[in-house]
Coordinates of C-alpha atoms in Angstrom, one line a residue:
M1 CA 0.0 0.0 0.0
R2 CA 2.0 2.9 -1.3
V3 CA 1.0 6.5 -2.1
T4 CA 2.5 7.1 -5.6
K5 CA 1.6 8.9 -8.8
G6 CA 0.7 6.8 -11.8
V7 CA 3.6 6.8 -14.1
Q8 CA 4.8 5.0 -17.2
I9 CA 8.5 4.6 -17.8
V10 CA 10.0 3.8 -21.2
A11 CA 13.6 2.6 -21.7
G12 CA 14.6 1.0 -24.9
T13 CA 12.1 -1.8 -25.6
A14 CA 11.0 -2.0 -22.0
L15 CA 7.7 -0.5 -20.8
L16 CA 7.5 -0.4 -17.0
A17 CA 3.9 0.5 -16.1
L18 CA 3.6 1.6 -12.5
A19 CA 0.1 1.5 -11.0
V20 CA -1.4 4.1 -8.7
A21 CA -1.5 2.7 -5.2
A22 CA -4.1 3.7 -2.6
C23 CA -3.1 5.3 0.6
G24 CA -2.4 2.8 3.4
G25 CA -2.3 2.9 7.1
G26 CA 0.4 3.5 9.6
A27 CA 1.4 5.1 12.9
S28 CA 1.0 8.8 13.0
D29 CA 1.1 11.5 15.7
T30 CA -2.2 13.4 16.1
G31 CA -0.9 16.2 18.2
G32 CA 0.2 18.5 15.4
T33 CA 3.6 19.4 14.0
A34 CA 6.6 19.4 16.3
T35 CA 8.7 22.5 16.3
G36 CA 12.0 21.4 17.7
G37 CA 13.9 18.7 19.6
G38 CA 12.2 19.4 22.9
S39 CA 13.6 18.4 26.3
A40 CA 15.8 15.4 27.1
E41 CA 12.6 13.6 28.0
T42 CA 11.1 14.1 24.5
P43 CA 11.9 10.9 22.6
V44 CA 13.9 10.7 19.4
R45 CA 11.4 8.9 17.1
M46 CA 12.4 6.4 14.4
E47 CA 10.3 4.6 11.7
L48 CA 10.2 0.8 11.9
G49 CA 8.2 -2.0 10.6
E50 CA 6.7 -4.5 12.9
P51 CA 9.3 -7.2 14.0
Q52 CA 8.4 -10.6 12.8
E53 CA 8.9 -12.3 16.2
L54 CA 9.1 -11.5 19.9
L55 CA 12.4 -9.7 20.7
V56 CA 14.7 -12.7 21.4
P57 CA 18.1 -12.3 19.8
S58 CA 18.5 -15.9 18.6
N59 CA 15.1 -15.9 16.9
T60 CA 15.5 -12.5 15.2
T61 CA 16.7 -12.9 11.6
E62 CA 15.1 -9.8 10.0
S63 CA 16.0 -6.1 10.1
E64 CA 13.2 -4.7 12.1
G65 CA 13.8 -6.9 15.1
A66 CA 17.6 -6.5 14.7
E67 CA 17.4 -2.7 14.8
T68 CA 15.4 -2.9 18.0
L69 CA 17.7 -5.4 19.7
A70 CA 20.8 -3.4 18.6
A71 CA 19.6 -0.6 20.8
L72 CA 19.2 -2.9 23.8
F73 CA 22.4 -5.0 23.6
E74 CA 26.1 -4.4 23.2
P75 CA 27.7 -6.9 20.7
L76 CA 31.0 -8.6 21.3
V77 CA 32.4 -6.7 18.3
N78 CA 31.4 -3.7 16.1
Y79 CA 32.9 -2.8 12.7
D80 CA 35.1 0.1 11.8
E81 CA 35.0 2.1 8.6
N82 CA 37.4 -0.4 7.0
K83 CA 34.9 -3.2 7.8
N84 CA 37.2 -4.7 10.4
A85 CA 35.8 -6.2 13.6
V86 CA 36.8 -4.2 16.7
E87 CA 36.1 -5.3 20.2
A88 CA 33.0 -3.8 21.9
A89 CA 31.7 -5.9 24.9
A90 CA 34.8 -8.1 24.4
E91 CA 38.2 -7.0 25.7
S92 CA 39.9 -9.4 23.4
I93 CA 39.2 -12.3 21.0
T94 CA 42.2 -14.5 20.2
S95 CA 43.1 -17.9 18.7
D96 CA 46.3 -19.7 17.9
D97 CA 44.8 -22.1 15.5
Q98 CA 41.5 -20.5 14.4
K99 CA 39.7 -23.5 16.0
V100 CA 39.9 -22.8 19.7
W101 CA 39.0 -19.2 20.5
T102 CA 39.3 -17.3 23.8
I103 CA 37.0 -14.3 24.4
K104 CA 37.7 -12.0 27.3
L105 CA 34.9 -9.7 28.4
K106 CA 35.4 -6.0 29.3
S107 CA 34.6 -5.0 32.8
G108 CA 31.8 -2.6 33.7
Y109 CA 28.9 -4.1 31.7
T110 CA 25.8 -4.9 33.6
W111 CA 22.3 -6.2 32.7
H112 CA 19.5 -3.7 32.9
N113 CA 18.4 -5.4 36.1
G114 CA 21.7 -4.6 37.7
E115 CA 23.4 -8.0 37.5
P116 CA 26.9 -8.2 36.1
L117 CA 27.5 -9.5 32.6
I118 CA 29.4 -12.9 32.9
A119 CA 30.7 -15.4 30.4
Q120 CA 28.1 -18.0 31.4
N121 CA 25.4 -15.6 30.0
Y122 CA 26.9 -16.3 26.5
V123 CA 27.1 -20.0 27.1
D124 CA 23.5 -20.2 28.2
A125 CA 22.3 -18.0 25.2
W126 CA 24.3 -19.9 22.6
N127 CA 23.3 -23.3 23.8
Y128 CA 19.7 -22.3 23.8
A129 CA 20.0 -20.9 20.3
A130 CA 21.6 -24.0 18.9
N131 CA 19.1 -26.5 20.4
Q132 CA 16.7 -27.8 17.8
E133 CA 14.0 -28.2 20.4
N134 CA 13.9 -24.4 20.8
A135 CA 13.4 -23.8 17.0
Q136 CA 15.4 -20.6 16.9
G137 CA 15.6 -18.9 13.6
A138 CA 19.3 -18.1 13.9
G139 CA 20.3 -21.4 15.3
Y140 CA 22.2 -22.2 12.1
F141 CA 24.9 -19.7 13.0
F142 CA 26.2 -21.9 15.8
G143 CA 26.7 -24.8 13.4
R144 CA 30.5 -24.5 13.5
V145 CA 30.7 -24.9 17.3
D146 CA 31.8 -28.4 18.5
G147 CA 28.7 -30.1 19.8
F148 CA 26.1 -28.4 17.6
A149 CA 25.4 -31.8 16.0
D150 CA 24.5 -33.2 19.5
L151 CA 21.8 -30.5 19.8
N152 CA 20.6 -31.1 16.3
P153 CA 20.2 -34.9 15.8
G154 CA 17.4 -34.2 13.2
E155 CA 13.7 -34.1 12.8
G156 CA 11.9 -36.8 14.9
K157 CA 15.0 -37.5 17.0
T158 CA 15.4 -36.6 20.7
V159 CA 18.1 -34.2 21.9
T160 CA 19.9 -35.9 24.7
T161 CA 22.0 -33.0 26.0
K162 CA 21.4 -29.3 26.7
T163 CA 24.9 -28.0 26.0
M164 CA 27.6 -27.9 23.3
K165 CA 30.9 -29.4 24.4
G166 CA 32.6 -26.6 22.5
L167 CA 31.4 -23.9 24.9
E168 CA 33.0 -23.2 28.3
A169 CA 32.8 -20.4 30.7
V170 CA 36.4 -20.6 32.1
D171 CA 35.6 -17.9 34.6
D172 CA 33.2 -14.9 34.9
T173 CA 35.1 -12.9 32.3
T174 CA 36.5 -15.7 30.0
L175 CA 34.6 -17.6 27.4
K176 CA 36.3 -20.5 25.5
V177 CA 34.8 -21.6 22.2
T178 CA 36.0 -24.7 20.3
L179 CA 34.9 -25.1 16.7
T180 CA 34.7 -28.4 14.8
A181 CA 37.2 -27.0 12.3
P182 CA 39.3 -23.9 11.9
F183 CA 37.3 -20.8 10.8
S184 CA 39.4 -17.7 10.2
Q185 CA 36.4 -15.3 10.3
F186 CA 34.8 -16.4 13.6
K187 CA 35.6 -13.1 15.2
V188 CA 34.0 -11.2 12.3
M189 CA 30.7 -13.1 12.9
L190 CA 30.4 -12.0 16.6
G191 CA 28.8 -8.7 15.9
Y192 CA 25.6 -10.5 14.7
T193 CA 22.4 -10.4 16.7
A194 CA 22.4 -14.2 17.3
F195 CA 25.6 -13.9 19.3
Y196 CA 24.1 -11.6 22.0
P197 CA 24.1 -13.0 25.5
L198 CA 21.0 -13.6 27.7
P199 CA 20.6 -13.0 31.4
K200 CA 19.4 -15.6 33.9
A201 CA 16.1 -13.7 34.0
A202 CA 15.4 -14.6 30.4
F203 CA 14.7 -18.3 31.2
G204 CA 11.7 -19.8 32.9
P205 CA 11.7 -22.9 35.1
D206 CA 11.5 -25.1 31.9
G207 CA 14.7 -23.7 30.6
K208 CA 12.9 -21.8 27.8
V209 CA 13.1 -18.1 27.1
T210 CA 9.8 -16.7 28.5
Q211 CA 7.3 -14.7 26.5
A212 CA 7.6 -12.0 29.1
Y213 CA 11.3 -11.7 28.3
G214 CA 10.6 -11.6 24.6
E215 CA 8.1 -8.7 25.1
Q216 CA 10.5 -6.7 27.4
P217 CA 14.1 -7.9 26.9
I218 CA 16.7 -7.2 29.6
G219 CA 19.9 -6.3 27.7
Q220 CA 23.3 -4.9 28.6
G221 CA 23.4 -2.1 26.0
L222 CA 22.8 1.6 25.6
F223 CA 19.0 1.5 26.1
K224 CA 16.6 -0.3 28.3
M225 CA 12.9 -1.1 27.6
D226 CA 10.4 1.2 29.3
K227 CA 7.6 -1.3 29.2
A228 CA 6.6 -4.6 27.5
Y229 CA 6.0 -4.5 23.8
K230 CA 2.8 -6.3 22.8
K231 CA 3.3 -7.5 19.3
G232 CA 0.3 -6.9 17.0
T233 CA -1.2 -4.3 19.3
D234 CA 1.4 -1.7 20.3
Q235 CA 2.3 1.0 17.7
T236 CA 5.5 2.0 19.5
I237 CA 8.5 0.4 21.3
D238 CA 9.8 2.8 24.0
M239 CA 13.2 2.9 25.6
T240 CA 15.4 5.0 27.9
V241 CA 19.1 5.3 28.1
Y242 CA 20.5 2.9 30.7
D243 CA 22.3 5.0 33.2
K244 CA 25.0 2.3 34.0
Y245 CA 25.9 1.7 30.4
P246 CA 29.8 2.1 30.4
G247 CA 30.1 3.3 26.8
T248 CA 29.3 6.6 25.1
K249 CA 25.8 7.9 25.7
P250 CA 23.9 10.4 23.5
K251 CA 24.1 14.1 24.5
G252 CA 21.0 16.0 25.4
W253 CA 18.4 13.3 25.2
T254 CA 17.5 10.0 27.0
K255 CA 14.4 8.7 25.3
L256 CA 14.1 6.6 22.1
Q257 CA 10.8 5.5 20.5
F258 CA 10.5 3.2 17.5
K259 CA 7.2 4.0 15.7
L260 CA 5.7 1.1 13.8
Y261 CA 4.4 1.8 10.3
T262 CA 2.7 -0.4 7.7
D263 CA 3.3 2.3 5.0
S264 CA 6.6 3.9 4.3
D265 CA 5.1 6.9 2.7
V266 CA 2.9 7.7 5.7
A267 CA 6.1 7.7 7.7
F268 CA 7.7 10.1 5.1
N269 CA 4.8 12.5 5.6
D270 CA 5.3 12.3 9.3
L271 CA 9.0 13.0 8.8
Q272 CA 8.3 16.1 6.8
A273 CA 5.9 17.3 9.5
N274 CA 8.5 16.7 12.2
N275 CA 6.2 14.1 13.8
L276 CA 9.0 11.5 13.1
D277 CA 12.7 12.1 13.4
I278 CA 14.5 9.3 11.4
H279 CA 13.3 7.3 8.4
D280 CA 15.9 5.0 7.0
S281 CA 13.9 3.1 4.4
L282 CA 12.4 5.7 2.0
S283 CA 10.2 4.3 -0.7
P284 CA 10.9 5.1 -4.4
A285 CA 8.1 7.7 -4.3
A286 CA 9.8 9.4 -1.4
I287 CA 13.3 9.2 -2.9
S288 CA 12.2 11.0 -6.0
T289 CA 11.3 14.1 -3.9
A290 CA 13.3 13.7 -0.7
K291 CA 16.4 15.7 -1.9
S292 CA 14.3 18.7 -2.7
T293 CA 12.0 18.5 0.3
L294 CA 14.6 17.6 2.9
G295 CA 17.8 19.2 1.5
E296 CA 20.8 18.3 3.5
R297 CA 18.7 16.2 5.8
Y298 CA 18.3 13.6 3.0
Q299 CA 21.1 11.0 3.0
D300 CA 22.2 8.7 0.1
Q301 CA 25.1 6.5 1.1
P302 CA 26.7 3.2 0.1
D303 CA 25.1 0.0 1.4
A304 CA 26.2 -3.6 1.4
G305 CA 22.7 -5.1 0.8
V306 CA 21.4 -7.1 -2.2
G307 CA 17.8 -7.1 -3.5
Y308 CA 16.6 -10.4 -5.0
I309 CA 13.6 -12.2 -6.5
G310 CA 13.5 -15.3 -4.3
V311 CA 12.6 -18.7 -5.8
P312 CA 10.8 -21.5 -3.8
L313 CA 12.8 -24.2 -5.5
K314 CA 12.0 -26.9 -3.0
Y315 CA 8.3 -26.1 -2.8
N316 CA 7.4 -25.3 -6.4
P317 CA 8.5 -27.8 -9.0
E318 CA 7.4 -25.6 -11.9
L319 CA 10.5 -23.5 -11.2
N320 CA 13.1 -26.3 -10.8
K321 CA 14.6 -25.9 -14.3
V322 CA 17.6 -23.6 -14.3
D323 CA 16.7 -22.3 -17.8
I324 CA 13.4 -21.1 -16.5
R325 CA 15.2 -19.1 -13.8
K326 CA 17.8 -17.8 -16.2
A327 CA 15.0 -16.6 -18.6
I328 CA 13.2 -14.8 -15.8
S329 CA 16.5 -13.1 -14.8
M330 CA 17.3 -12.0 -18.4
A331 CA 13.8 -10.6 -18.8
I332 CA 14.3 -8.1 -16.0
D333 CA 15.4 -4.6 -17.0
R334 CA 17.6 -3.9 -14.0
K335 CA 19.1 -0.7 -15.4
T336 CA 15.7 1.0 -15.9
I337 CA 14.5 -0.2 -12.5
A338 CA 17.7 1.1 -10.8
E339 CA 17.9 4.4 -12.6
T340 CA 14.2 5.3 -13.0
V341 CA 12.1 3.5 -10.4
F342 CA 14.7 4.2 -7.7
S343 CA 15.9 7.5 -9.1
G344 CA 19.4 6.3 -9.5
T345 CA 19.8 5.1 -5.9
R346 CA 20.3 1.5 -6.8
A347 CA 22.8 -0.3 -9.1
P348 CA 21.9 -3.3 -11.3
A349 CA 23.1 -6.5 -9.6
D350 CA 25.5 -8.7 -11.4
D351 CA 26.7 -10.9 -8.6
F352 CA 25.5 -12.5 -5.4
I353 CA 28.2 -10.5 -3.4
N354 CA 27.8 -6.8 -3.0
P355 CA 30.6 -4.6 -4.4
A356 CA 31.2 -3.1 -0.9
I357 CA 32.6 -6.4 0.3
A358 CA 35.8 -8.2 -0.8
G359 CA 34.9 -11.0 -3.2
Y360 CA 32.6 -9.2 -5.6
R361 CA 33.3 -9.7 -9.3
Q362 CA 31.8 -7.4 -11.9
G363 CA 29.6 -9.4 -14.4
A364 CA 29.8 -12.7 -12.5
C365 CA 26.1 -13.3 -13.1
K366 CA 25.9 -13.7 -16.9
A367 CA 22.1 -14.3 -16.8
C368 CA 21.7 -10.9 -15.0
T369 CA 22.3 -9.2 -18.4
Y370 CA 19.0 -7.9 -19.9
N371 CA 18.2 -9.9 -23.1
P372 CA 14.5 -10.2 -23.6
A373 CA 14.6 -12.0 -26.9
E374 CA 16.9 -14.7 -25.6
A375 CA 14.8 -14.8 -22.4
K376 CA 11.6 -15.6 -24.3
K377 CA 13.3 -18.3 -26.4
L378 CA 14.8 -20.0 -23.3
Y379 CA 11.6 -19.8 -21.3
D380 CA 9.5 -21.3 -24.0
A381 CA 12.0 -24.1 -24.7
A382 CA 12.1 -24.9 -21.0
G383 CA 8.3 -25.0 -20.7
G384 CA 8.1 -22.2 -18.2
P385 CA 4.8 -21.7 -16.3
K386 CA 2.1 -19.5 -18.0
T387 CA 1.4 -17.6 -14.8
L388 CA 3.8 -16.3 -12.1
E389 CA 3.0 -14.5 -8.8
L390 CA 5.5 -12.2 -7.1
G391 CA 5.0 -11.7 -3.4
Y392 CA 6.3 -8.6 -1.6
N393 CA 5.9 -6.8 1.7
A394 CA 4.0 -3.6 1.2
D395 CA 5.5 -1.9 4.3
G396 CA 8.9 -1.5 2.8
G397 CA 8.5 0.6 -0.3
H398 CA 8.6 -2.3 -2.8
K399 CA 5.4 -1.9 -4.8
E400 CA 6.9 0.1 -7.6
W401 CA 9.8 -2.1 -8.5
M402 CA 7.9 -5.3 -8.0
E403 CA 5.2 -4.1 -10.4
A404 CA 8.0 -3.1 -12.8
V405 CA 9.4 -6.7 -12.7
A406 CA 6.0 -8.2 -13.1
N407 CA 5.4 -6.0 -16.2
N408 CA 8.8 -7.0 -17.6
L409 CA 7.9 -10.7 -17.3
R410 CA 4.5 -10.1 -18.9
Q411 CA 5.9 -8.3 -21.9
N412 CA 9.1 -10.2 -22.4
L413 CA 8.0 -13.7 -21.6
G414 CA 4.4 -13.5 -22.9
I415 CA 2.9 -14.8 -19.6
E416 CA 0.6 -13.5 -16.9
A417 CA 2.7 -12.1 -14.0
T418 CA 1.1 -10.4 -11.0
A419 CA 2.6 -8.7 -8.0
K420 CA 1.0 -9.7 -4.7
P421 CA 1.3 -7.4 -1.7
F422 CA 1.6 -8.7 1.9
E423 CA 0.8 -5.9 4.4
K424 CA 3.8 -6.6 6.6
F425 CA 7.3 -8.0 6.1
A426 CA 6.5 -10.3 9.0
S427 CA 3.6 -11.7 7.1
I428 CA 5.4 -12.9 4.1
L429 CA 8.3 -14.2 6.3
D430 CA 5.8 -16.3 8.3
E431 CA 4.6 -17.9 5.1
L432 CA 8.1 -18.5 3.9
D433 CA 9.1 -20.0 7.2
A434 CA 6.1 -22.3 7.0
K435 CA 7.1 -23.3 3.4
T436 CA 3.5 -22.5 2.2
Y437 CA 4.2 -19.7 -0.2
K438 CA 5.0 -21.0 -3.7
G439 CA 5.3 -17.8 -5.7
L440 CA 8.4 -15.9 -6.5
F441 CA 9.1 -13.5 -3.6
R442 CA 10.8 -10.2 -2.9
M443 CA 13.8 -10.7 -0.6
G444 CA 16.6 -8.4 0.5
W445 CA 19.8 -9.3 2.4
A446 CA 21.5 -6.8 4.7
I447 CA 24.7 -8.2 5.9
D448 CA 25.1 -9.6 9.4
Y449 CA 28.9 -9.2 9.3
P450 CA 31.3 -8.0 6.6
S451 CA 32.3 -11.2 4.8
A452 CA 31.6 -12.7 1.4
E453 CA 30.6 -15.9 3.3
N454 CA 27.6 -14.0 4.8
Y455 CA 26.0 -13.7 1.3
L456 CA 26.4 -17.4 0.8
S457 CA 25.9 -19.9 3.5
P458 CA 23.2 -18.3 5.7
I459 CA 20.9 -18.0 2.6
F460 CA 21.9 -20.9 0.3
S461 CA 23.5 -23.7 2.3
T462 CA 21.7 -26.9 3.1
G463 CA 22.0 -26.4 6.8
A464 CA 20.3 -23.0 6.6
I465 CA 17.0 -24.6 5.4
A466 CA 15.9 -25.6 8.9
T467 CA 17.5 -23.0 11.0
G468 CA 18.7 -20.2 8.7
S469 CA 17.4 -17.9 6.0
N470 CA 17.3 -20.4 3.1
Y471 CA 13.6 -19.7 2.3
G472 CA 13.8 -21.4 -1.1
G473 CA 15.1 -24.7 0.1
Y474 CA 18.1 -24.7 -2.2
S475 CA 20.6 -27.5 -1.6
N476 CA 23.8 -28.3 -3.5
K477 CA 26.5 -30.5 -1.9
K478 CA 29.3 -29.0 -4.0
F479 CA 28.3 -25.5 -2.8
D480 CA 28.3 -26.7 0.8
D481 CA 31.7 -28.3 0.4
L482 CA 33.2 -25.2 -1.1
I483 CA 31.9 -23.1 1.8
A484 CA 33.4 -25.6 4.3
Q485 CA 36.8 -25.3 2.4
G486 CA 36.6 -21.5 2.6
D487 CA 35.8 -21.7 6.3
Q488 CA 38.8 -23.9 7.0
A489 CA 41.3 -22.0 4.8
A490 CA 44.4 -20.8 6.6
T491 CA 43.8 -17.2 5.8
V492 CA 40.9 -14.9 4.9
E493 CA 42.4 -14.4 1.5
E494 CA 42.6 -18.2 0.8
G495 CA 39.1 -18.6 2.1
L496 CA 37.8 -16.0 -0.4
K497 CA 38.9 -18.1 -3.3
F498 CA 36.6 -21.0 -2.2
Y499 CA 33.7 -18.6 -1.5
Q500 CA 34.0 -17.2 -5.0
Q501 CA 33.8 -20.7 -6.4
A502 CA 30.7 -21.2 -4.4
D503 CA 29.4 -17.9 -5.7
D504 CA 30.0 -19.2 -9.2
I505 CA 27.6 -22.0 -8.6
L506 CA 24.9 -19.6 -7.4
N507 CA 25.5 -17.4 -10.5
E508 CA 25.0 -20.4 -12.7
E509 CA 22.0 -22.0 -10.9
L510 CA 20.2 -18.9 -9.7
P511 CA 18.4 -20.2 -6.6
Y512 CA 17.6 -16.5 -6.2
I513 CA 17.7 -13.8 -8.9
P514 CA 19.8 -10.8 -7.9
V515 CA 18.1 -7.6 -9.1
Y516 CA 19.9 -4.6 -7.5
F517 CA 22.5 -3.5 -5.1
Y518 CA 21.2 -1.3 -2.4
R519 CA 22.1 2.2 -1.3
N520 CA 20.8 3.5 2.0
N521 CA 18.3 6.3 1.5
S522 CA 17.2 8.0 4.7
G523 CA 16.1 11.3 6.0
Y524 CA 15.7 13.0 9.3
S525 CA 13.7 15.8 10.8
T526 CA 14.8 19.4 11.8
S527 CA 14.8 18.2 15.4
V528 CA 17.9 16.1 15.2
K529 CA 21.3 16.1 13.5
N530 CA 24.5 14.0 13.1
V531 CA 22.4 10.9 12.1
K532 CA 24.8 8.1 11.1
I533 CA 24.0 4.7 9.8
N534 CA 26.5 1.9 10.2
L535 CA 27.6 -1.0 8.1
L536 CA 24.7 -3.2 9.5
N537 CA 22.2 -0.5 8.5
Q538 CA 21.6 0.5 12.1
I539 CA 21.7 4.0 13.7
E540 CA 24.7 5.0 15.7
W541 CA 22.5 6.3 18.6
A542 CA 25.3 7.8 20.7
E543 CA 26.2 10.1 17.8
V544 CA 22.7 11.5 17.3
E545 CA 22.1 15.0 18.7
K546 CA 19.0 17.1 19.2
V547 CA 18.7 20.5 17.6

């Protein structure tokens, strides 16, 4: 549901007809236009979509929940401007053989209930995340830890232990992690949401993370929750700076409010009226006017994300032939979509790895080149389906480009192609998790950590089908083996060679269809300044100032 003007875009032989969308719903202040930053008690307000799940780190695999949790937790590492991992809650992370890792915790961090942060909090959280009985969405990320297999004997089999033998709290400030094989980039992974710790208060008598905790997480980061968040009912998530946080705190303000919207353009209207302070996912309609309406408060900056058309390979046999997927890919006019629909704020994708990260190769995806004549010939020869549906979340500004893709497929393949909106990102993710949606689907990948491997194994490895983000069910043993070889290489540089070979398989088989490389397009109100967005597409809250 997007407020856009009807427009027709002609580029070469492609006609991208964009429909007029009706106005949708969303959160909005009713108290009139704000005139300034207000007092320290006036919250800084940021646009957000509804998180898919309750706020449990190991079950949060999408951007809305991750943005929320990043305000509440301090990761073991952050990333500098050179994309290197730098210690945050960790004092040091070391290994002599890249298999056995020692993590020393910094002193001074406490949970929001006052208890000290200890190494056992990480052991408890990671064991819980890895246990198949807990069905955590990010459980896959612990697959390299020795003992993960014991917690994941497989569907229908009983887990006979509660712990991984590769995790040990040596003392309150020392965590020892033993992997099943060397992995040179283990430290790089540790900034990801799944690796946050959990306090004792998170667990109930049955050893499960409680619903009450998921509604009001106790973290050890910059902000603490003001009250429980009732998913599906509440329109805001409210927080206050934790006074015992040992790191840098924002100056001049103490309250943060995430305002939940189902329509990106409603949020943009609120931003212009100063009823919202930060909007970091502007729609194509907003991008086209944001520079003139916001001036220097509009930001267009590099981003490491990739936008795809996802393919439910395992769940829709009509799409199993690679030539069908190649034909769909060649029928998409990426250049026009990037330059016109997105006002030049996207770049046509030609690889599964974003150019911002080492490992990208220009033109690696041969079938990403626009060739409608060849696409039609290939599609007909492969017996492609006569109708295709393309699902997308309507709360993220995707209507315009998904309608454009559908129109490309109609015109260039001679089929019926329709774009189907889901009101919320959480809604389409739920259907993908349940393996019930059989149409093509809009998917984006914002990196969890700066590594070529992060574009590959969490989305396309066999292990990521059950407990990762492999929504299409793609499985290829050679791909899995190359990832394992990359993981176990002696150096990051050596590992990259294997990851690129795995990337070659994706570019040939197209389990997803890369469409564009993101840029981050955001805006902020006249009430704030110094708004910075980091590599993980999260706000650096300590840097934000009120005007």
